[in-house]
Amino acid sequence: MQNLLVSLMLWVQAYLGSPVLSPVPVVQLLDPVQWEQALVSEGGGDNIIAFYSTETLTISLRDTWSPLDVYDQGTLVHEIVHVFQHQVPQR
C-alpha cells in the first residue's frame, strides 16, 4: 500500500506542480464497524466511500478497497488531492 500511495502522490504532485508533501498521510482500511464509528466522528453521510481527516492526516478507506481495482485507485487519488488541498497553500 505504501508504494502505491507514494507513487500516486508523486503523480498528483507532478500534475498539480505542487511541492512534495511531508509527512505522507497514513492510509487505514476500516471494517464495517470501524467505518460507521469513523463516519460519525467525521460527521459524514451515507454516500461517503472514503475520506481524509485533516486532524489525524489519515485517509480512511473501506476494508473492501483493493489496490488492483481501478475505481478504488481513483478513490485513493481523489483523497490524495484532498491531502494536497489541505497541506499546500492555495495559489
mmCIF file of C-alpha atoms in Angstrom:
data_model
loop_
_atom_site.group_PDB
_atom_site.id
_atom_site.type_symbol
_atom_site.label_atom_id
_atom_site.label_comp_id
_atom_site.label_asym_id
_atom_site.label_seq_id
_atom_site.Cartn_x
_atom_site.Cartn_y
_atom_site.Cartn_z
ATOM 1 C CA MET A 1 0.000 0.000 0.000
ATOM 2 C CA GLN A 2 2.788 2.430 0.896
ATOM 3 C CA ASN A 3 4.452 2.096 -2.533
ATOM 4 C CA LEU A 4 1.158 2.716 -4.323
ATOM 5 C CA LEU A 5 0.383 5.696 -2.074
ATOM 6 C CA VAL A 6 3.766 7.334 -2.667
ATOM 7 C CA SER A 7 3.601 6.658 -6.421
ATOM 8 C CA LEU A 8 0.144 8.219 -6.698
ATOM 9 C CA MET A 9 1.189 11.165 -4.526
ATOM 10 C CA LEU A 10 4.174 11.839 -6.792
ATOM 11 C CA TRP A 11 1.903 11.684 -9.843
ATOM 12 C CA VAL A 12 -0.595 14.129 -8.289
ATOM 13 C CA GLN A 13 2.265 16.363 -7.148
ATOM 14 C CA ALA A 14 3.720 16.474 -10.670
ATOM 15 C CA TYR A 15 0.290 17.072 -12.227
ATOM 16 C CA LEU A 16 -0.500 19.924 -9.848
ATOM 17 C CA GLY A 17 3.034 21.345 -9.879
ATOM 18 C CA SER A 18 2.974 21.322 -6.074
ATOM 19 C CA PRO A 19 5.818 20.823 -3.625
ATOM 20 C CA VAL A 20 6.460 17.352 -2.244
ATOM 21 C CA LEU A 21 4.393 16.750 0.874
ATOM 22 C CA SER A 22 5.675 15.698 4.235
ATOM 23 C CA PRO A 23 4.513 13.800 6.129
ATOM 24 C CA VAL A 24 2.923 11.203 3.880
ATOM 25 C CA PRO A 25 -0.594 10.539 5.169
ATOM 26 C CA VAL A 26 -1.488 7.291 6.866
ATOM 27 C CA VAL A 27 -3.966 5.086 4.997
ATOM 28 C CA GLN A 28 -6.261 2.884 7.023
ATOM 29 C CA LEU A 29 -8.658 0.194 5.861
ATOM 30 C CA LEU A 30 -11.705 0.059 8.111
ATOM 31 C CA ASP A 31 -14.092 -2.825 8.684
ATOM 32 C CA PRO A 32 -17.843 -2.006 8.702
ATOM 33 C CA VAL A 33 -17.994 -1.275 12.449
ATOM 34 C CA GLN A 34 -14.886 0.925 12.390
ATOM 35 C CA TRP A 35 -16.215 2.639 9.252
ATOM 36 C CA GLU A 36 -19.502 3.603 10.909
ATOM 37 C CA GLN A 37 -17.695 4.880 14.016
ATOM 38 C CA ALA A 38 -15.302 6.943 11.885
ATOM 39 C CA LEU A 39 -18.144 8.431 9.827
ATOM 40 C CA VAL A 40 -19.940 9.520 12.971
ATOM 41 C CA SER A 41 -16.812 11.185 14.348
ATOM 42 C CA GLU A 42 -16.121 12.897 10.982
ATOM 43 C CA GLY A 43 -19.741 13.961 10.514
ATOM 44 C CA GLY A 44 -20.047 12.055 7.231
ATOM 45 C CA GLY A 45 -23.138 10.798 5.458
ATOM 46 C CA ASP A 46 -24.347 7.598 3.825
ATOM 47 C CA ASN A 47 -22.742 8.144 0.410
ATOM 48 C CA ILE A 48 -19.170 8.574 1.645
ATOM 49 C CA ILE A 49 -16.813 5.954 0.176
ATOM 50 C CA ALA A 50 -13.552 7.379 1.583
ATOM 51 C CA PHE A 51 -12.384 10.432 3.484
ATOM 52 C CA TYR A 52 -9.317 12.364 4.575
ATOM 53 C CA SER A 53 -9.075 13.602 8.158
ATOM 54 C CA THR A 54 -7.257 16.912 8.460
ATOM 55 C CA GLU A 55 -6.963 16.320 12.213
ATOM 56 C CA THR A 56 -5.155 12.976 12.027
ATOM 57 C CA LEU A 57 -3.722 13.313 8.469
ATOM 58 C CA THR A 58 -5.292 9.938 7.704
ATOM 59 C CA ILE A 59 -7.018 8.636 4.583
ATOM 60 C CA SER A 60 -9.745 6.166 5.527
ATOM 61 C CA LEU A 61 -10.961 3.552 3.076
ATOM 62 C CA ARG A 62 -13.381 0.674 3.471
ATOM 63 C CA ASP A 63 -11.710 -2.700 4.031
ATOM 64 C CA THR A 64 -13.148 -3.843 0.693
ATOM 65 C CA TRP A 65 -10.802 -1.398 -1.071
ATOM 66 C CA SER A 66 -8.411 -3.157 -3.482
ATOM 67 C CA PRO A 67 -5.168 -1.796 -4.969
ATOM 68 C CA LEU A 68 -5.923 -3.839 -8.104
ATOM 69 C CA ASP A 69 -9.279 -2.152 -8.773
ATOM 70 C CA VAL A 70 -9.004 0.953 -10.981
ATOM 71 C CA TYR A 71 -12.094 2.528 -9.391
ATOM 72 C CA ASP A 72 -10.566 2.035 -5.941
ATOM 73 C CA GLN A 73 -7.283 3.528 -7.138
ATOM 74 C CA GLY A 74 -9.245 6.545 -8.371
ATOM 75 C CA THR A 75 -10.843 6.878 -4.948
ATOM 76 C CA LEU A 76 -7.391 6.965 -3.369
ATOM 77 C CA VAL A 77 -6.217 9.594 -5.886
ATOM 78 C CA HIS A 78 -9.279 11.690 -5.024
ATOM 79 C CA GLU A 79 -8.373 11.570 -1.332
ATOM 80 C CA ILE A 80 -4.732 12.386 -2.132
ATOM 81 C CA VAL A 81 -5.951 15.559 -3.859
ATOM 82 C CA HIS A 82 -7.651 16.498 -0.566
ATOM 83 C CA VAL A 83 -4.302 15.960 1.180
ATOM 84 C CA PHE A 84 -2.675 18.433 -1.210
ATOM 85 C CA GLN A 85 -5.556 20.886 -0.774
ATOM 86 C CA HIS A 86 -5.057 20.757 2.972
ATOM 87 C CA GLN A 87 -1.259 20.865 3.119
ATOM 88 C CA VAL A 88 -0.312 23.139 0.211
ATOM 89 C CA PRO A 89 -1.176 26.842 0.386
ATOM 90 C CA GLN A 90 -3.569 27.883 -2.379
ATOM 91 C CA ARG A 91 -2.027 29.946 -5.163
#
